[in-house]
Structures are given as structure tokens and as C-alpha cells.
Coordinates of C-alpha atoms in Angstrom, one line a residue:
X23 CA 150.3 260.3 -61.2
X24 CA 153.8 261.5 -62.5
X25 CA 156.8 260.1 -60.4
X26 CA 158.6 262.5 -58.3
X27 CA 161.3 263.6 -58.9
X28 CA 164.2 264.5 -56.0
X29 CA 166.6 266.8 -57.3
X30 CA 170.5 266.0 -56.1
X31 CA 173.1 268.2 -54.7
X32 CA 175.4 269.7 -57.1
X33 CA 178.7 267.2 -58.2
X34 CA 181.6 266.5 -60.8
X35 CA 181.0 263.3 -62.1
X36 CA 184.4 261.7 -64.0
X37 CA 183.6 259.0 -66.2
X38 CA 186.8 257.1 -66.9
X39 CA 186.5 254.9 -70.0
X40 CA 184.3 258.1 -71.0
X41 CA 184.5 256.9 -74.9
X42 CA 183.9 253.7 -74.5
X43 CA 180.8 251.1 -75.3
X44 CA 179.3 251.6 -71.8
X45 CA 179.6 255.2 -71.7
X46 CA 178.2 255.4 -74.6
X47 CA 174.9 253.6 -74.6
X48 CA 174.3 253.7 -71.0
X49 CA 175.8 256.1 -68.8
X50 CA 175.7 258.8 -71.2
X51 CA 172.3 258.3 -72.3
X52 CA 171.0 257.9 -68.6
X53 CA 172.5 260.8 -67.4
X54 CA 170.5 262.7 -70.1
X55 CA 167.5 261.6 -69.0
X56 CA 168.1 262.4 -65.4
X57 CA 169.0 265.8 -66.2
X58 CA 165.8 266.0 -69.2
X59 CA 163.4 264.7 -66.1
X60 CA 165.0 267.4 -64.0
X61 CA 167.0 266.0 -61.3
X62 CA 170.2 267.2 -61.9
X63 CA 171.3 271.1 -60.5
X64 CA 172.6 273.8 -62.7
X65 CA 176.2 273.5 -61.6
X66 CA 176.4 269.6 -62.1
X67 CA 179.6 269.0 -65.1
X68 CA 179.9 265.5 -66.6
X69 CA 183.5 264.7 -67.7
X70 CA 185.0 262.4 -69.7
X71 CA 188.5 260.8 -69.2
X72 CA 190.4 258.4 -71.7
X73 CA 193.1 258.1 -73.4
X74 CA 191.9 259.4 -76.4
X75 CA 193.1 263.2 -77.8
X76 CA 190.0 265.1 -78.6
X77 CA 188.9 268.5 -77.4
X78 CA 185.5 269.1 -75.3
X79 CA 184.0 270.1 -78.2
X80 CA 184.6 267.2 -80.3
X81 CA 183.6 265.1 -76.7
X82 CA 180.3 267.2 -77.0
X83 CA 179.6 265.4 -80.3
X84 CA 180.6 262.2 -79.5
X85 CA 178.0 262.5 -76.4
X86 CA 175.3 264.1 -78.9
X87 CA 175.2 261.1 -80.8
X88 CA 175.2 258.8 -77.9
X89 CA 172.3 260.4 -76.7
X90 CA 170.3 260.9 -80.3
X91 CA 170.9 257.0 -80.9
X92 CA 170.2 255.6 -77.5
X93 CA 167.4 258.1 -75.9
X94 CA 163.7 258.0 -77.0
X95 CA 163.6 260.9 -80.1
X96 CA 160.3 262.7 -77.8
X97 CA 163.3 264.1 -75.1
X98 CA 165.7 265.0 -77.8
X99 CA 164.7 268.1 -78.0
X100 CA 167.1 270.6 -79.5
X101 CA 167.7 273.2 -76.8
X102 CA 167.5 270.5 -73.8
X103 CA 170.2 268.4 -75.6
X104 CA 172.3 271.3 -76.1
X105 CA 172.2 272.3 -72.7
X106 CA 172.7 268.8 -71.4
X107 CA 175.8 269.0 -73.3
X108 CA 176.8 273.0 -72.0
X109 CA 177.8 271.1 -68.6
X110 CA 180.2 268.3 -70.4
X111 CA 184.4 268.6 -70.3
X112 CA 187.0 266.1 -71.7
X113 CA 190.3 265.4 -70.7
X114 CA 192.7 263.1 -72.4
X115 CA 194.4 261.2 -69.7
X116 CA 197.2 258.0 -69.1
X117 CA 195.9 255.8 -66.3
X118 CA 198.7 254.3 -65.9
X119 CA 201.3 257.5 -66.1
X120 CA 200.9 261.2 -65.2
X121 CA 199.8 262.7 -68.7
X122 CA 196.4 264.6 -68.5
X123 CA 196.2 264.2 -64.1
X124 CA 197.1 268.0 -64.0
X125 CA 194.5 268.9 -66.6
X126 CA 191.7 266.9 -64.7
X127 CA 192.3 267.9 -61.8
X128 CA 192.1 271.6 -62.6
X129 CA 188.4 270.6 -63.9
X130 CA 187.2 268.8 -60.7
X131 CA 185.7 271.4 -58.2
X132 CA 186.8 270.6 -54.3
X133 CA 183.2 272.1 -52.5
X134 CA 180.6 269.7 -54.5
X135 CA 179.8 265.7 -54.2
X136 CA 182.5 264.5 -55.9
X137 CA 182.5 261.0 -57.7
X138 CA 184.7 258.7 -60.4
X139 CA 183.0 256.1 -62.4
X140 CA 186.0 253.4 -63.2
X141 CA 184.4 252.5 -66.6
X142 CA 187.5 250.8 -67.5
X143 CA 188.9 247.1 -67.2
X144 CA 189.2 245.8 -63.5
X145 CA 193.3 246.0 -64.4
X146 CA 193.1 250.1 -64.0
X147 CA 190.9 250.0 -60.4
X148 CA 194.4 250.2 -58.6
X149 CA 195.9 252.2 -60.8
X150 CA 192.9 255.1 -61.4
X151 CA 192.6 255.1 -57.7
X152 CA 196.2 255.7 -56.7
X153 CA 196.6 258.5 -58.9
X154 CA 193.3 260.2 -58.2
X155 CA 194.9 260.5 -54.1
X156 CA 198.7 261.2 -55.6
X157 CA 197.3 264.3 -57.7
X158 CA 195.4 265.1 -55.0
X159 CA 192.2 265.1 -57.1
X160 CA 189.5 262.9 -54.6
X161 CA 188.6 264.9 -51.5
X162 CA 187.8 263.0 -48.0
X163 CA 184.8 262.3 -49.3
X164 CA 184.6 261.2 -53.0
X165 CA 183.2 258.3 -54.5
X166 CA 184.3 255.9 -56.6
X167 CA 181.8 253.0 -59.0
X168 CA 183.5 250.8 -60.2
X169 CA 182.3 247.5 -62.6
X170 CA 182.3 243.8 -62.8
X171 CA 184.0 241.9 -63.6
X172 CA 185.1 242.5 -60.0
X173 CA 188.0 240.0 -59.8
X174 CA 187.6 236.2 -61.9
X175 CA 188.0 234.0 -58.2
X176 CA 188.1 235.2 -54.5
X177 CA 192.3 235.7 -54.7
X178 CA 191.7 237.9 -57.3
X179 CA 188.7 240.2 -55.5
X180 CA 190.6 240.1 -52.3
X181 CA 193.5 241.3 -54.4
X182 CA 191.3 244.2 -56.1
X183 CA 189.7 244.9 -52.8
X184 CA 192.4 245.8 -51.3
X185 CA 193.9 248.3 -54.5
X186 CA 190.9 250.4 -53.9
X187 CA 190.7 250.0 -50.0
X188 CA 194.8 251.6 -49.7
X189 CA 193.2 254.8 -51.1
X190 CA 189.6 254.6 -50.3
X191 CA 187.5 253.6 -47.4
X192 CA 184.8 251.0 -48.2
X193 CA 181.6 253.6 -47.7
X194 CA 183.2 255.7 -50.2
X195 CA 183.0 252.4 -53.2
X196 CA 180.3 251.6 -55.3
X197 CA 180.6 248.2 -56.7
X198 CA 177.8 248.1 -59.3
X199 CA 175.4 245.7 -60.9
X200 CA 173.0 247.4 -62.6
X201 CA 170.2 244.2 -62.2
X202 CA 170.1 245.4 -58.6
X203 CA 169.2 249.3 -60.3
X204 CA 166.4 247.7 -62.2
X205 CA 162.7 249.1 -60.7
X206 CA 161.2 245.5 -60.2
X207 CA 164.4 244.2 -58.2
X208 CA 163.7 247.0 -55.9
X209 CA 159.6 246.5 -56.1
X210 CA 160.7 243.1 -54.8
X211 CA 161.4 244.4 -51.4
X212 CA 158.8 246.7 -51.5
X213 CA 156.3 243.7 -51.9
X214 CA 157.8 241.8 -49.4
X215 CA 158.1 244.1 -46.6
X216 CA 155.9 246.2 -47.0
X217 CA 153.0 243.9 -47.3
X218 CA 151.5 241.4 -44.7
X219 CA 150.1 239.6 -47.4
X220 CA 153.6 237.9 -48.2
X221 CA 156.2 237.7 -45.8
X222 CA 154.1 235.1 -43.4
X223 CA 154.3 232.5 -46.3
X224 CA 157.7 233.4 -47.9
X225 CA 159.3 230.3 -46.0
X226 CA 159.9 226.9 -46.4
X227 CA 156.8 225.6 -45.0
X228 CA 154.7 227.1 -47.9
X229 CA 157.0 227.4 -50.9
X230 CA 157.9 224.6 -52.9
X231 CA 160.7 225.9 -54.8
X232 CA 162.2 229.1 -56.5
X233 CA 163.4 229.5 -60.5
X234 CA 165.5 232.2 -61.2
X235 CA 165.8 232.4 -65.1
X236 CA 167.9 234.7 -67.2
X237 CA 168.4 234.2 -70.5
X238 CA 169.0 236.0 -73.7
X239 CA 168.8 235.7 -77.4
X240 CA 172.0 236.6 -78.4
X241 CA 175.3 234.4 -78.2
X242 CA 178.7 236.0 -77.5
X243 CA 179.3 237.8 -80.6
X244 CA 182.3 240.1 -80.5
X245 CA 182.9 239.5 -76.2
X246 CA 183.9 235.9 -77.5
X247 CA 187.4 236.5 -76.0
X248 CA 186.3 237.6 -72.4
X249 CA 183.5 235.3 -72.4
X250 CA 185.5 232.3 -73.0
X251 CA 187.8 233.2 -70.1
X252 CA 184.6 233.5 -68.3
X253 CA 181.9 231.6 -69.3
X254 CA 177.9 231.8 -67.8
X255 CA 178.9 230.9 -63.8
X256 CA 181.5 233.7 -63.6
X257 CA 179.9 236.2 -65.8
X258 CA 176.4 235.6 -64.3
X259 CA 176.0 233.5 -62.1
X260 CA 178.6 235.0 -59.1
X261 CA 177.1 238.2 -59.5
X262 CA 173.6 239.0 -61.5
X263 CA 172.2 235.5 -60.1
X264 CA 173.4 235.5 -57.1
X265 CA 172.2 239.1 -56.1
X266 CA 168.7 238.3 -57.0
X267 CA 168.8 234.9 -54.8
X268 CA 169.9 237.3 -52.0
X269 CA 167.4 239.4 -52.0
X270 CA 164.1 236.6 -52.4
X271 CA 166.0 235.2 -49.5
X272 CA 167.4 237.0 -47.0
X273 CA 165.7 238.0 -43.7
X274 CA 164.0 241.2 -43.3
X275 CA 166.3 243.7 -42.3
X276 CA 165.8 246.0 -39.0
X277 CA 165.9 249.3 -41.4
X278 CA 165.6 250.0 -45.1
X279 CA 169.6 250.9 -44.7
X280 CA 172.7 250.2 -46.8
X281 CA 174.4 248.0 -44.3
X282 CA 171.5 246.6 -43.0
X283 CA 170.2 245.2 -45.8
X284 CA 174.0 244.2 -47.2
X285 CA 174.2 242.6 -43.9
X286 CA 171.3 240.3 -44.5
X287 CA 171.9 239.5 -48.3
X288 CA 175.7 238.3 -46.8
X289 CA 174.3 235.8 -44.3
X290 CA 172.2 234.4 -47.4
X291 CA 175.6 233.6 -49.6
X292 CA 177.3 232.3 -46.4
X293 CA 174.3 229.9 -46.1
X294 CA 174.4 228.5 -49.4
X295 CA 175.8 225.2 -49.8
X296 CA 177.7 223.4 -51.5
X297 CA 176.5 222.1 -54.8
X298 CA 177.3 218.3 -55.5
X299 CA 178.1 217.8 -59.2
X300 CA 174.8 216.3 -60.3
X301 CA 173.1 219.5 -59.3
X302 CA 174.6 221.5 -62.3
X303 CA 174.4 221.6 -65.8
X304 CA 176.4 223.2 -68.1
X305 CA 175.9 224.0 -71.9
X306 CA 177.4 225.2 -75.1
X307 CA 174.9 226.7 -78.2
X308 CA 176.3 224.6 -81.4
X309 CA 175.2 225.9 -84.9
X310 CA 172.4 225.5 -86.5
X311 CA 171.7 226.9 -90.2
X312 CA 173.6 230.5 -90.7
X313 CA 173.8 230.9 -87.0
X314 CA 177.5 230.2 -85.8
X315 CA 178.1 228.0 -82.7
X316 CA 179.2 228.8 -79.5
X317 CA 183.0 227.4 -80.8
X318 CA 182.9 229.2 -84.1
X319 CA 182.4 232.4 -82.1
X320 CA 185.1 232.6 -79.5
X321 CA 187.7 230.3 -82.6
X322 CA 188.2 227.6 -80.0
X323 CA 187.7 224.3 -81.1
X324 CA 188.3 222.5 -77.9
X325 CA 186.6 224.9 -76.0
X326 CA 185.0 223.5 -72.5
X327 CA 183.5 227.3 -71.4
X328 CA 179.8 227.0 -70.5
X329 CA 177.5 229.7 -72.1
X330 CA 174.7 227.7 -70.5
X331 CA 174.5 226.8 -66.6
X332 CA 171.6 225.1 -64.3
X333 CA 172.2 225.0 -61.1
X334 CA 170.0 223.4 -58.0
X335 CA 171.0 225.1 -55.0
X336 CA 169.8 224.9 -51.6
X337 CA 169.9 227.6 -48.4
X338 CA 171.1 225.8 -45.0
X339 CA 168.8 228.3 -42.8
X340 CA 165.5 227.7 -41.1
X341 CA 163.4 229.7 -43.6
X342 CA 165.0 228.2 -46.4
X343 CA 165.8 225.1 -45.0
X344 CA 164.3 221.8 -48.2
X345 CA 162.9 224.8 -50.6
X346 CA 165.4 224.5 -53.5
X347 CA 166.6 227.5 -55.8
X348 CA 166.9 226.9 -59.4
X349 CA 169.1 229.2 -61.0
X350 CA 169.7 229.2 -64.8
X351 CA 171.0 231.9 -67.3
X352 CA 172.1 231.0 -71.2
X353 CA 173.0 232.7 -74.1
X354 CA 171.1 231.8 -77.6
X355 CA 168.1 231.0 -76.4
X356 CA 163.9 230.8 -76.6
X357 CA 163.6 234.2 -75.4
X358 CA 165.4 237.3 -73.8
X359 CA 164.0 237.9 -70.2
X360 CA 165.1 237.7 -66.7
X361 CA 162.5 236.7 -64.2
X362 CA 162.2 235.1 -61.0
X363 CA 159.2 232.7 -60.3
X364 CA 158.1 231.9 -56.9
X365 CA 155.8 228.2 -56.9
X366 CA 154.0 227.7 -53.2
X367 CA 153.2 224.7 -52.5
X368 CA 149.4 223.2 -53.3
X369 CA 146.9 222.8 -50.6
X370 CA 147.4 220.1 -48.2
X371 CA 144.3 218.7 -48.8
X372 CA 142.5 218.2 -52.1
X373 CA 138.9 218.9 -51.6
X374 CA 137.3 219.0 -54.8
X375 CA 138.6 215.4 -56.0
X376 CA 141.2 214.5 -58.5
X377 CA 138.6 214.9 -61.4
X378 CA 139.0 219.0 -60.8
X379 CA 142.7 218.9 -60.9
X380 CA 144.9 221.5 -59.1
X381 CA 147.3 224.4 -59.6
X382 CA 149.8 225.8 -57.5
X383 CA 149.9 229.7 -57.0
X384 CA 152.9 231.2 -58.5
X385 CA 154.7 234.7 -57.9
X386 CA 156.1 235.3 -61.5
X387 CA 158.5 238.8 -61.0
X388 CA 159.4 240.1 -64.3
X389 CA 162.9 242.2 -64.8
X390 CA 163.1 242.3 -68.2
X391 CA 161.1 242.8 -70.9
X392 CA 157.7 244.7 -69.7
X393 CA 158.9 244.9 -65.9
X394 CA 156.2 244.1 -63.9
X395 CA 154.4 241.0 -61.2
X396 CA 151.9 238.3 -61.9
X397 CA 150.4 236.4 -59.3
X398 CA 148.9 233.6 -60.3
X399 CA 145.3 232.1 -57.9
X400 CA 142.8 229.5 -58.6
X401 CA 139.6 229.7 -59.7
X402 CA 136.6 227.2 -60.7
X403 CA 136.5 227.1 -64.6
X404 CA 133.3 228.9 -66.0
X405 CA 130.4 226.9 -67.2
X406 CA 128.3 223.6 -66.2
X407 CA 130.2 220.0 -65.9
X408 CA 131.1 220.6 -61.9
X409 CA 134.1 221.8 -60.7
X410 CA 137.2 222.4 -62.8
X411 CA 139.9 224.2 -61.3
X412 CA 141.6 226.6 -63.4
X413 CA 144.8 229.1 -63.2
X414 CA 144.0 232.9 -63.9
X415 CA 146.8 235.6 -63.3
X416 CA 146.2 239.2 -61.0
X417 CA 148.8 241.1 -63.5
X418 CA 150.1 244.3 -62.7
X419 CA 153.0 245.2 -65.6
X420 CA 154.2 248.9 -64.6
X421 CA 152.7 250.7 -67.2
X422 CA 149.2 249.5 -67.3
X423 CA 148.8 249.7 -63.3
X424 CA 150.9 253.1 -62.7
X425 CA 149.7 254.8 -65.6
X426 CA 151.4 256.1 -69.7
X427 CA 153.3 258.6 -67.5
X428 CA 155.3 255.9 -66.3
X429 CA 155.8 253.6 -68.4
X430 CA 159.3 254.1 -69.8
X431 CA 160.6 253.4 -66.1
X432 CA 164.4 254.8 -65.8
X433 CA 166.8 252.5 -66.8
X434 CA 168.9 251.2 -63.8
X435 CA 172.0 253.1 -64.6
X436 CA 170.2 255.8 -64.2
X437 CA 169.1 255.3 -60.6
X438 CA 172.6 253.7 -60.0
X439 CA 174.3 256.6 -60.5
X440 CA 172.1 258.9 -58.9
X441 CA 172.4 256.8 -55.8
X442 CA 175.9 257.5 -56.0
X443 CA 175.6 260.8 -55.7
X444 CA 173.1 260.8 -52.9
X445 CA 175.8 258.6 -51.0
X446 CA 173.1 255.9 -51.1
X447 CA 174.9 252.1 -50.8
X448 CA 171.9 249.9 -50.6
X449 CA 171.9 248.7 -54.0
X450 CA 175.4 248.5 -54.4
X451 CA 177.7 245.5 -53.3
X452 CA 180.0 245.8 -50.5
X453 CA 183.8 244.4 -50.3
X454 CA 183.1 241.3 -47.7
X455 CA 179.6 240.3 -50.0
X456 CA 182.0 239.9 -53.7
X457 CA 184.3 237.9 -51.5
X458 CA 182.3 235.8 -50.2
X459 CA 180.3 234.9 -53.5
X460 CA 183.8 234.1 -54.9
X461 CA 184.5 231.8 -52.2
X462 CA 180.6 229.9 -53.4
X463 CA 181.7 229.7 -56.7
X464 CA 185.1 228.5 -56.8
X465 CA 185.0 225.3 -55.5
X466 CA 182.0 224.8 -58.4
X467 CA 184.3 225.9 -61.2
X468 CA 187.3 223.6 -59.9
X469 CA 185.6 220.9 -59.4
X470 CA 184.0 220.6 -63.1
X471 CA 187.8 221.6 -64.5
X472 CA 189.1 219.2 -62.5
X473 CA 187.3 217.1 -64.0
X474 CA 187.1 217.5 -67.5
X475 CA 183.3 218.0 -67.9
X476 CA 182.4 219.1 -71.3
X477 CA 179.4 221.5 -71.4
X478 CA 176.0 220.0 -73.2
X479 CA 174.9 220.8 -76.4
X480 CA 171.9 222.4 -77.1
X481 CA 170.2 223.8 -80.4
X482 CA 169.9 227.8 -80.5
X483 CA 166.5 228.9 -79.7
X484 CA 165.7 226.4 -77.1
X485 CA 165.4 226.3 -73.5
X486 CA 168.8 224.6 -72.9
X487 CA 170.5 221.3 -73.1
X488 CA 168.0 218.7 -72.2
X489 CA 169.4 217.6 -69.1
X490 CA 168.7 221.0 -67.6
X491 CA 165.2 219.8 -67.9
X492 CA 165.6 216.6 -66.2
X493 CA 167.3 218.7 -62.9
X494 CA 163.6 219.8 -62.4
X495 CA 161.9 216.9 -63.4
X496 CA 163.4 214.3 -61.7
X497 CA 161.9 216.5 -58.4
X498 CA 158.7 216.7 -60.1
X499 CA 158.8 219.9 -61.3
X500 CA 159.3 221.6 -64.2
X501 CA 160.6 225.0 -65.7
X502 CA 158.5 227.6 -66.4
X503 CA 158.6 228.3 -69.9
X504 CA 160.8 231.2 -71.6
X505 CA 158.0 233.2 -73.2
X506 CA 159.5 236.4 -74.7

């Protein structure tokens, strides 16, 4: 069965940063498909904003490549692409003085959704959003989206919060992070709230403990200057991490509504606790053969920026209240995925004997690659010799179980920013939630600077530095292993 598709109303989307790396392989690309799938009107217009001087033609081309390079060649066709790119304008424009604000606003249209993606560094937020009000450009009820980093410590998201909340109210903001636009985050709910199968045991008193893993293959390549400044906890952790923690553990909301369900995902992050230094681990890739270490990438020699973290963390609530979270995210490593793994706890009471061992049923919750769920039961082995248990998985990737129709699912910008236009805020973060992630995470950072720590080795390719392994073993568990 084909996925439906809900057209949206008509809109002017501005994409500030409109030439640049995001725009180019995501947001341009994903709004392409949306309008190729047929969800986007007839008077929809796309248009770019930067500082560079180029015409709407030449914009046109720059967005025909983007789309060519980054969208599967079977929806390229000639005459879709070309009239994707019949609804595309550019203006040149100077954030930060009054060249091109006359131009742009004599392209943005005052009766349709208007909405301005901030594609630009965090620096600009203020600045993009004063000037969108002084040119009277937004209407009363535009939307902005604006990108993480959203501020580097709570001082500096209050401080950002505020910019856009002098000329915006917070139902009119869009803080994004596209993990939260990715179909399987959102299946997540779905399986469980809308099955009774699930939410009686998704509690302390039948789950043992919770790994949240993402890691990738690559190591900072040319971001080494942000990602130093950075590192893992601030770059992942406070946001990608931290959002998927939220939603395995917060309550079940009263209705499948933005504030409702921002509501819950907040009491989560004010329940976390504090994490006592022996609870994290932090890492650095070194080199190995013609692969440059972490070091050689950023040129810092003395470096003591994490692109490895572990972390144990625990939820002070009565659902939560003994199941640990283990959270880790690395660069360099076995494999590139992002999943989250749910272990229950084994039966209380081991009737077959030791001789037929035992297995805990796990909840495996794949983001990336080959979105999709595996729940893992146990069964008696096949064959004579008596009874040996065995683990077997009940897998359901997306596209085996829903079909060749839909398995190239949309990629989350895509849904992101059609959410946007909707006015839908459910998957998007709100002002208080940032904040109050920041105020988690700062006392962790301090306390390891004030220290000293230096991060761990650990060879490329690998799971992490060794003692990220120990963190689960000395509990008597272990990782699940990164299998690409």
C-alpha cells in the first residue's frame, strides 16, 4: 500500500544560508521530493537568501545540481525537475546590514504560510530575526527553524532564546533536530502507545537497562575546528542523545499534541541526575596506518576534546527509578548506525535448569541504516539433546514489512519541514526543553575541565576506548555490538 500523501497549504519558504552545505544536500534535495511525491501546491516558491550575488537563474542551477547529485536518478525526471525549479527565487542579502531586505521582501507574499529557515550559524538568529520584523517582512504568524548548535552552555541558549523571543513568540520557533524527523523515532511512539503489548512492561520492574548507541565511521574531517570547540557531549550528546532518551522515557502523554508531549519529554531531563565522574568515558581516535588521528585532524596537539563519550545515566522517577541508560556516540568507529536497544530483564525463575541457558528479550530500534525493529524472544533450539534455549529475532525492517513502495522512507528533513508548514511543533524542541538539557550537561563538562581528564585512546574501527566496555561490565552487562 502506497503512503498517503497530505498535500500542504500554499507558503514562501526563505532558506537563509540558501548556498550553503545544508541547503544543498538536504533541504534542497528534500524539498524536491516532497514536491516529486506531490505534496507541495502550485503556488508554493522556495527562495534562497545569502550573501552571495547570483541571479535566480544561476540559483536555479545551483539547486539543479543539488537535486541531480543528492536525489535518487528514478525522480529526476526532466520536466518534474524543471518545474520544481519554475517555483525557486534568489536574493542576495547582508544579514547583518540592510542590503537585499527590500528585494526579499518584495518576493515574500503576505496571504500564504509564511516561514524562514535560519540555515546559518547560531551568531545570525538575532540578527536574521530582528530584520525580518524591521523590514516588515514576517507576518503575525510566520515561522521561523532554526539549527543546532543552539547555544554551546545554558547562558549561551538563554542568551539565543531570548534574540528570537524579542521578535517571535515561542509557537512561532522551530528548533530542529532532524533525529527526531527520522520515521523510526516517531514509530517509537507509535509502538509504545499504541500498543498494549508494551507499555505495561516499559518500567523499571521489567527492564534491566537501556543502550542508546550512535556512532559513525567517519572522524571530524574538515568540521575539525567546530568540533574541537565542541567535542561528542555538546555536539551529541545535549541534543541527538538526549532527545531519543526522552522519548523511551517519558510518560505517556494525555494527547498526541505538541506541548503535551514536549511537556513530558521536559519532566524526563529534569529527572536525570547527576552523573558522578566514574560513570563517564571519554575518547579520542589516534592514528592508525594512513588514517589521521583525532589530533592530526583538528592541528591540536594538546587537544583534551572528546570525539568519544559513554555515559551511565540514571532517571530519578518511579518508572525509571534503578534501570540505567547507557548512552554512547563516537566518531571513527566499527560501524555507522544509531540504534537504541531495550534489554528486559530474564525470568524470575529459571525452569529449564542451568544446562539450557537463558536469554533476555531485547527491543533493538534501528534509526540508521535500514530503519526498522527487532524484537528478540526465546525459543527451544531445534533437534534432540533436551532443552536448549536459543535467541531468534521477530524483524520487521520498513521495507520488507510495508512493502518496495515504501522503502526509500522520506528523509527527516523532509518531514521536518513540512511540519513546519503545517504549524505542527511535536517533533521540534521548545525554548524551556534546550535550556534545561544545558543546565544537565554543564556541570558534566566542568567538572572533567576542571579537572584535567584527558580523553582515552582508542584504535579506529573499534567499539571505543576499552574502558567504555568496562562501564557495562563491571554491572554485568555488556554492549550490544556495532554491526553495520
Amino acid at each position: 500500500m502506497a503512503a498517503r500523501v497530505i498535500p500542504v497549504d500554499p507558503f514562501d519558504l526563505v532558506i537563509f544560508g540558501g548556498t550553503g552545505d545544508l541547503a544543498r544536500r538536504k533541504i534542497l534535495p528534500g524539498l524536491y521530493r516532497r514536491f516529486h511525491a506531490g505534496q507541495m501546491p502550485d503556488t508554493a516558491r522556495i527562495i534562497g537568501a545569502a550573501r552571495s550575488e547570483m541571479s535566480s537563474d544561476e540559483y536555479r542551477e545551483f539547486v539543479r545540481a543539488a537535486v541531480i547529485e543528492f536525489v535518487s536518478p528514478a525522480l529526476c525526471e526532466a520536466e518534474q525537475v524543471a518545474a520544481f525549479l519554475s517555483r525557486l527565487a534568489y536574493v542576495a542579502i547582508d544579514a547583518r546590514g540592510d542590503g537585499g531586505w527590500a528585494a526579499l521582501k518584495s518576493e515574500v507574499r503576505g496571504d500564504v504560510v509564511q516561514a524562514f529557515y535560519f540555515s546559518v550559524a547560531p551568531g545570525l538568529f538575532g540578527d536574521l530575526a530582528e530584520r525580518l520584523h524591521a523590514h516588515g517582512i514576517a507576518g503575525p504568524d510566520a515561522r521561523i527553524v532554526v539549527e543546532k548548535p543552539f547555544g554551546r552552555d545554558a547562558a549561551s541558549a538563554r542568551a539565543l532564546n531570548q534574540s528570537l523571543a524579542a521578535h517571535f513568540r515561542e509557537e512561532q520557533i522551530y528548533r530542529i533536530d532532524h533525529y527526531l524527523g527520522k520515521e523510526t523515532v516517531q514509530n517509537l511512539m507509535a509502538v509504545r502507545f499504541g500498543n498494549v503489548l508494551f507499555e505495561p512492561l516499559w518500567n523499571a520492574q521489567f527492564v534491566d537497562h537501556i543502550q542508546i548507541s550512535v556512532a559513525e565511521t567517519v572522524g571530524v574531517g574538515g568540521r575539525g575546528e567546530y568540533y574541537d570547540k565542541s567535542g561528542a557531549m555538546r555536539d551529541m550528546v545535549q541534543n541527538h542523545l538526549m532527545q531519543l532518551l526522552c522519548l523511551i522515557a517519558m510518560e505517556p502523554p494525555n494527547r498526541f499534541e505538541p506541548d503535551a508531549v514536549r511537556d513530558e519529554k521536559l519532566k524526563v531531563i529534569r529527572a536525570l541526575e547527576p552523573v558522578p565522574a566514574d560513570d563517564i568515558v571519554r575518547g579520542q581516535y589516534r592514528s592508525e596506518g594512513d588514517l589521521p588521528g583525532y589530533l592530526d585532524e583538528v592541528g591540536s596537539p594538546e587537544s583534551r576534546t572528546e570525539s568519544f563519550i559513554a555515559l551511565k545515566v540514571q532517571v530519578a522517577n518511579w518508572r525509571w527509578n534503578g534501570t540505567p541508560f547507557y548512552l554512547r556516540t563516537g566518531k571513527r568507529m566499527a560501524a555507522r548506525l544509531s540504534e537504541i536497544v531495550v534489554v528486559f530483564k530474564e525470568p524470575p525463575h529459571a525452569i529449564f535448569g542451568d544446562e539450557a541457558g537463558s536469554e533476555a528479550n531485547k527491543l533493538v530500534i534501528r534509526l540508521q541504516p535500514d530503519e526498522g525493529m527487532t524484537l528478540t524472544v526465546t525459543i527451544k533450539e531445534p533437534g534432540p539433546g533436551g532443552m536448549r534455549l536459543i535467541e531468534v529475532p521477530l524483524d520487521m525492517s520498513f521495507a520488507e514489512a510495508l512493502g518496495p513502495e515504501n522503502a526509500e522512507m522520506p528523509d527527516a528533513y523532509e518531514r521536518l519541514i513540512m511540519d513546519v508548514i503545517r504549524g505542527n511543533q511535536t517533533l521540534f524542541m521548545r525554548g524551556d526543553e534546550v535550556e534545561a538539557a544545558w543546565r544537565w550537561t554543564d556541570p558534566l563538562i566542568e567538572a572533567w575541565e576542571k579537572r584535567g581528564d584527558r580523553p582515552k585512546p582508542y584504535r579506529p574501527g573499534t567499539s571505543g576506548p576499552e574502558d567504555a566496555l568496562a562501564l557495562l561490565h563491571r554491572d554485568g552487562r555488556r554492549w550490544r555490538d556495532l554491526e553495520a
